[in-house]
PDB file of C-alpha atoms in Angstrom:
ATOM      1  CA  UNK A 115       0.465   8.673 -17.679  1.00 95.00           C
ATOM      2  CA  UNK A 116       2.157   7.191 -14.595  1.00 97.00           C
ATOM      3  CA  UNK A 117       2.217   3.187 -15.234  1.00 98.00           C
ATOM      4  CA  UNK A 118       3.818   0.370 -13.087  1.00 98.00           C
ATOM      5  CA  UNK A 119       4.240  -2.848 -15.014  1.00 98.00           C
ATOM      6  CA  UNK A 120       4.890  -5.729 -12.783  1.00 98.00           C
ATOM      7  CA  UNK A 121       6.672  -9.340 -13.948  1.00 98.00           C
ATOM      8  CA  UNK A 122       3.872 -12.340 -14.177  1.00 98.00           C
ATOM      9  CA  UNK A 123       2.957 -14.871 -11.742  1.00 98.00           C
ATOM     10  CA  UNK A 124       5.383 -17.125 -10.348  1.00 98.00           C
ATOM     11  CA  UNK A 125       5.288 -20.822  -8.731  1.00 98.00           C
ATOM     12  CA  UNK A 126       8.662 -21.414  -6.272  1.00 98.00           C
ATOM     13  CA  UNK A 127       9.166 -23.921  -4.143  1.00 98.00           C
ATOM     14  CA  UNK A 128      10.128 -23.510  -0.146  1.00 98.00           C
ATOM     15  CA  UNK A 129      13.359 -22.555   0.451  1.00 98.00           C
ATOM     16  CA  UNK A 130      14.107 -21.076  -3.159  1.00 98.00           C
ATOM     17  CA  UNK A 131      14.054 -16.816  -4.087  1.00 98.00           C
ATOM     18  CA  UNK A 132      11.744 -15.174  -6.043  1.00 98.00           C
ATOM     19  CA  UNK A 133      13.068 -11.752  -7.878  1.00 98.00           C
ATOM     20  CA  UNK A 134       9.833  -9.492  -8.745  1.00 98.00           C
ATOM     21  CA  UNK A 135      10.299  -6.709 -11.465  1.00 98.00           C
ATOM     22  CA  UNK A 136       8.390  -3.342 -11.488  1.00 98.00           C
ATOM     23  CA  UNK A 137       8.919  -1.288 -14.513  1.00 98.00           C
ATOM     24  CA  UNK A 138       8.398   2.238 -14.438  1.00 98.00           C
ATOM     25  CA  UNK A 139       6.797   4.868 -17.197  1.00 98.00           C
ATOM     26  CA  UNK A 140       5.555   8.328 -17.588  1.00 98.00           C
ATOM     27  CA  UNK A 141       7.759   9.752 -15.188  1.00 97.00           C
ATOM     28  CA  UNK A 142      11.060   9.800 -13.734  1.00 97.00           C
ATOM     29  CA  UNK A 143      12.227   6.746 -12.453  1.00 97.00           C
ATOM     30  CA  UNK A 144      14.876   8.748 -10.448  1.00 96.00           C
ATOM     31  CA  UNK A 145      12.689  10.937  -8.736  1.00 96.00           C
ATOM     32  CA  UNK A 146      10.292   9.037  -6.948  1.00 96.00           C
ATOM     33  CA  UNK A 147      10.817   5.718  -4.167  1.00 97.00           C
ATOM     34  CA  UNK A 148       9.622   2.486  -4.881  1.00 98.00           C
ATOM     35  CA  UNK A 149       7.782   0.570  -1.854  1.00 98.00           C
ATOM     36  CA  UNK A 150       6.908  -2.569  -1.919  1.00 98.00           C
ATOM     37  CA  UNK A 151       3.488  -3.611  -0.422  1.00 98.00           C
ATOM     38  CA  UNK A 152       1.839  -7.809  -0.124  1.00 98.00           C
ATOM     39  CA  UNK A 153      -1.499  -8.911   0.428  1.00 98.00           C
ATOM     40  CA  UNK A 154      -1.841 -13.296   1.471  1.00 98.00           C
ATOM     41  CA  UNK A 155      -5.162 -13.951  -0.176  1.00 96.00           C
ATOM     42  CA  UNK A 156      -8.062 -12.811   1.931  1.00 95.00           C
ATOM     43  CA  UNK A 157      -6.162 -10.596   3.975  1.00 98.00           C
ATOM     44  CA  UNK A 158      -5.029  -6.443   4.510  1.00 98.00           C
ATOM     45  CA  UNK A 159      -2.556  -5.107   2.947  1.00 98.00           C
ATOM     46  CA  UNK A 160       1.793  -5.361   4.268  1.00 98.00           C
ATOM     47  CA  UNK A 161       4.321  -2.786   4.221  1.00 98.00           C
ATOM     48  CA  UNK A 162       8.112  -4.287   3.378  1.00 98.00           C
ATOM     49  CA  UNK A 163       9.296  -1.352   2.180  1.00 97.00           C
ATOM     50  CA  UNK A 164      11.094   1.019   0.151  1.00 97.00           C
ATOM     51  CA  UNK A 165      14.239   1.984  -2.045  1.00 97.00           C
ATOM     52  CA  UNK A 166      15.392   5.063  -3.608  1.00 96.00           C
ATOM     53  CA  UNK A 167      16.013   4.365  -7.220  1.00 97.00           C
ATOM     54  CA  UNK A 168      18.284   7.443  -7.488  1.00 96.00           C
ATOM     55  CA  UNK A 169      20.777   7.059  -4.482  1.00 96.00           C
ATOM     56  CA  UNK A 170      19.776   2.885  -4.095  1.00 96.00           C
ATOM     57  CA  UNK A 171      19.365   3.520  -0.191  1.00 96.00           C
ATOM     58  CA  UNK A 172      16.613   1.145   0.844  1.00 97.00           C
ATOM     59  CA  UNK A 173      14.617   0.215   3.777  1.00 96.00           C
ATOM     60  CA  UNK A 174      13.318  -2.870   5.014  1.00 98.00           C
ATOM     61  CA  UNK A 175      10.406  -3.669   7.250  1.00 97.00           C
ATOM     62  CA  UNK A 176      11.762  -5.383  10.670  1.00 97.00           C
ATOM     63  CA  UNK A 177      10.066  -8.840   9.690  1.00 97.00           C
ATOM     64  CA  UNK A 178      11.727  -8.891   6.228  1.00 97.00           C
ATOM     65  CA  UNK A 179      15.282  -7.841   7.250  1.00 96.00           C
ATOM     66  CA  UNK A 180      17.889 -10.578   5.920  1.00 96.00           C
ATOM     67  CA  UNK A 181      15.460 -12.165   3.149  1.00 98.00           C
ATOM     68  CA  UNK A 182      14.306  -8.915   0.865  1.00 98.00           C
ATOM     69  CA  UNK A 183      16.475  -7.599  -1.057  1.00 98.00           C
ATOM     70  CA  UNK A 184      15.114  -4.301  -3.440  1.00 98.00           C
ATOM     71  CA  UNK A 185      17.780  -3.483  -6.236  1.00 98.00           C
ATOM     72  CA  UNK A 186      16.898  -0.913  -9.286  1.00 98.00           C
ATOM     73  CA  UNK A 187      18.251  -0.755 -13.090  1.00 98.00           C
ATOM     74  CA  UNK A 188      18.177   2.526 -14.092  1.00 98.00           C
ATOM     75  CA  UNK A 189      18.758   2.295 -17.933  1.00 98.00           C
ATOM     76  CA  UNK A 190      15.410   0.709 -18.033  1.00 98.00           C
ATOM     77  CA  UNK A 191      13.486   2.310 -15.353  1.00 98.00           C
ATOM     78  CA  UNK A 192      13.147  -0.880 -13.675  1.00 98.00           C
ATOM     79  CA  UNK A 193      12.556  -1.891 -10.203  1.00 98.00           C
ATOM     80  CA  UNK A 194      13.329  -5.541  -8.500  1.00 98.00           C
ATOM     81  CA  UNK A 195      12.543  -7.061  -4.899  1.00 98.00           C
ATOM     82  CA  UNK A 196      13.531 -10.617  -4.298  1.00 98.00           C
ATOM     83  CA  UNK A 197      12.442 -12.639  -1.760  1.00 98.00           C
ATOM     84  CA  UNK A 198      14.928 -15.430  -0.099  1.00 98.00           C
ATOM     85  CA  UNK A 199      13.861 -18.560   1.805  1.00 98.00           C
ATOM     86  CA  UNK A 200      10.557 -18.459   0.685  1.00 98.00           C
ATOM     87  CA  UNK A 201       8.095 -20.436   2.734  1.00 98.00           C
ATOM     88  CA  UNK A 202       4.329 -21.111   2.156  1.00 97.00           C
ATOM     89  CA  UNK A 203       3.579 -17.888   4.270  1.00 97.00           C
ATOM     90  CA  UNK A 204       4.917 -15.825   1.459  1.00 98.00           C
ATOM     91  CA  UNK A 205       2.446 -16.793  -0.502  1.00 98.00           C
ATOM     92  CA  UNK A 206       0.708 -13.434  -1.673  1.00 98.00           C
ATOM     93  CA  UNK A 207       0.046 -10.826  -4.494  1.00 98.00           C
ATOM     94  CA  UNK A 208       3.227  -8.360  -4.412  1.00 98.00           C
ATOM     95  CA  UNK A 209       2.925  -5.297  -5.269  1.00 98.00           C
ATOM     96  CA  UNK A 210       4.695  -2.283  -6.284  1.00 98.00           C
ATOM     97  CA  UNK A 211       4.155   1.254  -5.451  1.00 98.00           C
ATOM     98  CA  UNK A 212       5.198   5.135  -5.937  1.00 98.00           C
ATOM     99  CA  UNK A 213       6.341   7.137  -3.730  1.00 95.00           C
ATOM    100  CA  UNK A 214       5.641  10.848  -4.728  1.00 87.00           C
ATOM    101  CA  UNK A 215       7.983  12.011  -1.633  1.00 83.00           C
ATOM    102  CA  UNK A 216      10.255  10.751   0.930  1.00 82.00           C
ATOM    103  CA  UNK A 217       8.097   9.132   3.555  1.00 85.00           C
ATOM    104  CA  UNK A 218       4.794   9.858   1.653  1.00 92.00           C
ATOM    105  CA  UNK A 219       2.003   8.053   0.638  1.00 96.00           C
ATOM    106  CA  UNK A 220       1.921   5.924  -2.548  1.00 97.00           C
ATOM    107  CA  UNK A 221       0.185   7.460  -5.412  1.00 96.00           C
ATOM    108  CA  UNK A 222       0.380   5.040  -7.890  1.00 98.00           C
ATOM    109  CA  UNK A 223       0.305   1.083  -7.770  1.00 98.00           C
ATOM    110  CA  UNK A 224       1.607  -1.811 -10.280  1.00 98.00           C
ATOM    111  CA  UNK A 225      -1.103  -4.713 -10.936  1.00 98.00           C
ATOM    112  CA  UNK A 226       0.228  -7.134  -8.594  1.00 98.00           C
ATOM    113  CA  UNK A 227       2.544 -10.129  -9.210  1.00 98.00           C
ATOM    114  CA  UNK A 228       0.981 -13.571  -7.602  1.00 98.00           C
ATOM    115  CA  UNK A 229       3.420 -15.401  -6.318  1.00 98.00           C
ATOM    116  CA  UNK A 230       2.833 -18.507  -4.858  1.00 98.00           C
ATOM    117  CA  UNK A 231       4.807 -20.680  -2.891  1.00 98.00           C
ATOM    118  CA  UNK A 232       4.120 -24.742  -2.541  1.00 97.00           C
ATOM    119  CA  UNK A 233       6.196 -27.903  -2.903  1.00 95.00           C
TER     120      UNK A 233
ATOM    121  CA  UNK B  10       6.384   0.589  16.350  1.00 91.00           C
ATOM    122  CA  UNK B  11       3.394   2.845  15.778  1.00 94.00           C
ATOM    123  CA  UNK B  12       0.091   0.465  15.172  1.00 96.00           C
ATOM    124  CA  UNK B  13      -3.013   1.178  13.120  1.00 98.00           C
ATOM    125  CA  UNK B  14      -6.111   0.180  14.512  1.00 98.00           C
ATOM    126  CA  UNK B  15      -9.297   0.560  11.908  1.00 98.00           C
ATOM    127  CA  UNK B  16     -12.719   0.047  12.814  1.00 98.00           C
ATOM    128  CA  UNK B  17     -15.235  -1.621  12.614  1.00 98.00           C
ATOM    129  CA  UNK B  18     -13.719  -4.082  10.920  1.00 98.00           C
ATOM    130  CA  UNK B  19     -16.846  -4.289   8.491  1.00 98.00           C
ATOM    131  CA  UNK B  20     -19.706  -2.503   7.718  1.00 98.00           C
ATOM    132  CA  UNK B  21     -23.049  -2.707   6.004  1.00 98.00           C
ATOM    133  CA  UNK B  22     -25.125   0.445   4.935  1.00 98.00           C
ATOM    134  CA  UNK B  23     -27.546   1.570   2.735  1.00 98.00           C
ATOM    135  CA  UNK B  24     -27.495   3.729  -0.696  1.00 98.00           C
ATOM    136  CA  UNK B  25     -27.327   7.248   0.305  1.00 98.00           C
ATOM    137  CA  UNK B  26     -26.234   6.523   3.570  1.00 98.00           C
ATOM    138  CA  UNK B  27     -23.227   8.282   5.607  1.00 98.00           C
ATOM    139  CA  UNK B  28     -20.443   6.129   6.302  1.00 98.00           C
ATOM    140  CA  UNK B  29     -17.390   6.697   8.595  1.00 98.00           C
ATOM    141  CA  UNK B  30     -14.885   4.550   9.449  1.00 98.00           C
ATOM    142  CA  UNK B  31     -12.095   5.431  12.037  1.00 98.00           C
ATOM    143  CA  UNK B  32      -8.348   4.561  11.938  1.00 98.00           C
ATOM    144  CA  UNK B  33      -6.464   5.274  15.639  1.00 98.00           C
ATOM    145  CA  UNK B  34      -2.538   5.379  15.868  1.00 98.00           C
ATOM    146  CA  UNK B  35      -1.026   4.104  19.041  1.00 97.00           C
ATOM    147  CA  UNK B  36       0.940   6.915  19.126  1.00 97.00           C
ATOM    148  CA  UNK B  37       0.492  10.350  17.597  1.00 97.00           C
ATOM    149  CA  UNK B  38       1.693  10.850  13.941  1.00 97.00           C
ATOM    150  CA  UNK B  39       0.329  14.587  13.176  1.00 97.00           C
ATOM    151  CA  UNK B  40      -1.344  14.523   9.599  1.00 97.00           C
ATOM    152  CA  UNK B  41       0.716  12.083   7.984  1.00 97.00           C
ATOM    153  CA  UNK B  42      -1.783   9.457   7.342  1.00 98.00           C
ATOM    154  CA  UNK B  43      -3.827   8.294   3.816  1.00 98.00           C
ATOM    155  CA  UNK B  44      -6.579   5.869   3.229  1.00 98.00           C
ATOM    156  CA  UNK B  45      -7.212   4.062   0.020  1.00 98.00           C
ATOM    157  CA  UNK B  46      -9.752   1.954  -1.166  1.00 98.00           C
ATOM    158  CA  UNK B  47      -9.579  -1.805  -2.511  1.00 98.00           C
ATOM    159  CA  UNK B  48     -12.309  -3.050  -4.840  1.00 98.00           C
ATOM    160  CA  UNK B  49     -12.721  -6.898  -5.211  1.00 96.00           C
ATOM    161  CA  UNK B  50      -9.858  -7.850  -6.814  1.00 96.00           C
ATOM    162  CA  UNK B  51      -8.317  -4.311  -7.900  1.00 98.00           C
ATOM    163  CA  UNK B  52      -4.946  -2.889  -6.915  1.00 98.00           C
ATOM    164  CA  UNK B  53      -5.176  -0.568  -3.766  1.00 98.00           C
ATOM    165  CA  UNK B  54      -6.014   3.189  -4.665  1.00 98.00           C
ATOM    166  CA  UNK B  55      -5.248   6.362  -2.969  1.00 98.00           C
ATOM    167  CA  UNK B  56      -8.209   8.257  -1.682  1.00 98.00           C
ATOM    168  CA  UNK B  57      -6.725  10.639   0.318  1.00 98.00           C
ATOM    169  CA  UNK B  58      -3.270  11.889   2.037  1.00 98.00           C
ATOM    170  CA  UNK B  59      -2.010  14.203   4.794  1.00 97.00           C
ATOM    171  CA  UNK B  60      -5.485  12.879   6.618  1.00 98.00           C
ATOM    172  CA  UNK B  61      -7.659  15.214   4.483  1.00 98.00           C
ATOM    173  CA  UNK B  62      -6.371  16.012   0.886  1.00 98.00           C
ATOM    174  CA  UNK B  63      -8.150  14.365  -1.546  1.00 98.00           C
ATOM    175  CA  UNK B  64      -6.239  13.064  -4.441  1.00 98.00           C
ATOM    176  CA  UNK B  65      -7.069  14.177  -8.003  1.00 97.00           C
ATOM    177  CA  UNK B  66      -9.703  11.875  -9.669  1.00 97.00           C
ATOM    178  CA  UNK B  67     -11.603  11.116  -6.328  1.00 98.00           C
ATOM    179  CA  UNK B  68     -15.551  11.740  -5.616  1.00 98.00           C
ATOM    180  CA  UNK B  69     -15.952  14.717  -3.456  1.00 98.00           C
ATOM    181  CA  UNK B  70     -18.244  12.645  -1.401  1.00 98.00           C
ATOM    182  CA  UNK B  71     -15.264  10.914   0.171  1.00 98.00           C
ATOM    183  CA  UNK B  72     -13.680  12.954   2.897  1.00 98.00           C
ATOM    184  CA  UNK B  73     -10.759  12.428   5.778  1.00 98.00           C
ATOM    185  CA  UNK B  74     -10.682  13.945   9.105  1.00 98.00           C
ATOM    186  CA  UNK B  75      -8.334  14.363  12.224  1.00 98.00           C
ATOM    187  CA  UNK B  76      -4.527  14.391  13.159  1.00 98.00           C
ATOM    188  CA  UNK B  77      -2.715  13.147  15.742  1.00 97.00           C
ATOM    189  CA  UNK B  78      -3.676   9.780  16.883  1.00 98.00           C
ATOM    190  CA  UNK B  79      -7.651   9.332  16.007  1.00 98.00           C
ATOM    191  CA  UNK B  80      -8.847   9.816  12.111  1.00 98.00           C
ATOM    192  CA  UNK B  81     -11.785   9.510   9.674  1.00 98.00           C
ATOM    193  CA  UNK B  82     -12.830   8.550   6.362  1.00 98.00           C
ATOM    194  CA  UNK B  83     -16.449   9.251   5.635  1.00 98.00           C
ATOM    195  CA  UNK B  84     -18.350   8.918   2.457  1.00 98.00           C
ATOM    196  CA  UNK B  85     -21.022  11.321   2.458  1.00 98.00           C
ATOM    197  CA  UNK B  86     -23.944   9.270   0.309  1.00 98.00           C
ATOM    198  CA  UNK B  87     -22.587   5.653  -0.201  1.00 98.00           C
ATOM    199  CA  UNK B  88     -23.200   4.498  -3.640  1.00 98.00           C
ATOM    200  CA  UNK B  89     -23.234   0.754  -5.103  1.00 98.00           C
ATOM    201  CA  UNK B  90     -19.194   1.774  -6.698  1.00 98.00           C
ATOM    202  CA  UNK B  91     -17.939   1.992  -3.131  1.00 98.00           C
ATOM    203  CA  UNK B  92     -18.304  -1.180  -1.877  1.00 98.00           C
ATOM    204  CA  UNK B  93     -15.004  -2.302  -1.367  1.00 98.00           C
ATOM    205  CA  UNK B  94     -12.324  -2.574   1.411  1.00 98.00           C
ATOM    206  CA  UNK B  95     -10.642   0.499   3.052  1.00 98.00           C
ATOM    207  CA  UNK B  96      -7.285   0.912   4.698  1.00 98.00           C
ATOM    208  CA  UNK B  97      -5.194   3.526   6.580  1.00 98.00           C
ATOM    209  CA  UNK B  98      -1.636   4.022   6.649  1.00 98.00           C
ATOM    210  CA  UNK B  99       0.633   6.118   8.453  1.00 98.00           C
ATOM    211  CA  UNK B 100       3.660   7.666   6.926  1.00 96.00           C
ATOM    212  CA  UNK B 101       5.102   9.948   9.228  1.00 93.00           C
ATOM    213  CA  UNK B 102       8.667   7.464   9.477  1.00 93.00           C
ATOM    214  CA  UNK B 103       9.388   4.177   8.592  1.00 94.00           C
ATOM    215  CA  UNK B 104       7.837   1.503   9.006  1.00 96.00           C
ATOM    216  CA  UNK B 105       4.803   2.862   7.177  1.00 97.00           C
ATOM    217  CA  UNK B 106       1.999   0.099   8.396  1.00 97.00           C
ATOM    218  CA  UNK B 107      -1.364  -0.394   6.991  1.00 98.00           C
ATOM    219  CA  UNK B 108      -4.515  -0.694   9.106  1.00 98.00           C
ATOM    220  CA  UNK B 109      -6.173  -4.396   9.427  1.00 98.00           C
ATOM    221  CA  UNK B 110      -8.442  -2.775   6.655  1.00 98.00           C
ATOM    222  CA  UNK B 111     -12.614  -2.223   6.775  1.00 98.00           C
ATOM    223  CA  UNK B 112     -14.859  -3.799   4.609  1.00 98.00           C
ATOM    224  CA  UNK B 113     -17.801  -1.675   3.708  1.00 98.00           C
ATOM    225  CA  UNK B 114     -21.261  -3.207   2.418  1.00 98.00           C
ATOM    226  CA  UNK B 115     -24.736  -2.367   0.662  1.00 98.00           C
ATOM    227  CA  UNK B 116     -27.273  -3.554   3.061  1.00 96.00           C
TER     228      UNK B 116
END
């Protein structure tokens, strides 16, 4: 079955990246986009956005352009978004997500990685 | 940018009951819109895609209407395993936003 296996919780402090894995299984990694998707505690859920594991083309949401940075490995099936200058506001579960088409919905969802950003 | 607007924001309703909720585009996006469903502390879920295909797995009493700019969920007979927070998104071209969400109830 589809599974997306996310890297654990991590504690950075302002100013410093954060690099979030999402490994793929049960499918081709190749043949499906990755999005990425936050949620702060307590609130909805945020779009950053996506990348194409086979051609690496990517997409960033507006408010993330020049900080996010989604990168793929494809010998292990593995997905990666890092986060740059990370500020308190960043604090949130990040999650991964398929992409069963280009510009489609996202069928299945990795557990969430907590990050959490404080000095 | 396209927004998603969701209301109401929350809702409380009884077993059995009908529940819709609405999501509204600022602009029109055709079909290309899903909902999914958050429990308390779960990962998001997809209910339903192209505003009224349900994917594989989910309850037939959960149903999506509309196209264009103004769409539905509704959940024919709400039972205790629904409660939990709803959002639409829009997919028709990037950026793919999420609606401010709707928390649903058991009165």
């Amino acid at each position: 079955q589809v599974q997306l296996v996310q890297s654990g919780t991590e504690v950075k402090k302002p100013g410093a990246s954060v690099k979030v894995s999402c490994k793929a299984s049960g499918y081709t990694f190749t043949n499906y986009d990755i999005n990425w998707v936050r949620q702060a505690t307590g609130q909805g859920l945020e779009w950053m956005g996506w990348m194409n594991p086979d051609s690496g083309n990517t997409y960033y949401e507006q408010k993330f352009q020049g900080r996010v940075t989604m990168t793929r490995n494809t010998s292990i099936s593995t997905a990666y978004m890092e986060l740059s200058s990370l500020r308190s506001e960043d604090t949130a579960v990040y999650y991964c997500a398929r992409g069963p088409t280009t510009l489609s919905w996202h069928d299945s969802w990795g557990q969430g990685t907590l990050v959490t950003v404080s000095s | 940018d396209i927004q998603m607007t969701q209301s109401p924001s929350s809702l409380s309703a009884s077993v059995g009951d009908r529940v819709t909720i609405t999501c509204r585009a600022s602009q029109g996006i055709d079909n290309y819109l899903a909902w999914y469903q958050q429990k308390p502390g779960k990962v998001p879920k997809l209910l339903i895609y192209a505003a009224s295909t349900l994917q594989s797995g989910v309850p037939s009493r959960f149903s999506g209407g509309g196209s264009g700019t103004d769409f539905t969920l509704t959940i024919s007979s709400l039972q205790p395993e629904d409660v939990a927070t709803y959002y639409c998104q829009k997919y028709n071209y990037d950026p793919r936003p999420f609606g401010q969400g709707t928390k649903v109830e058991i009165k």
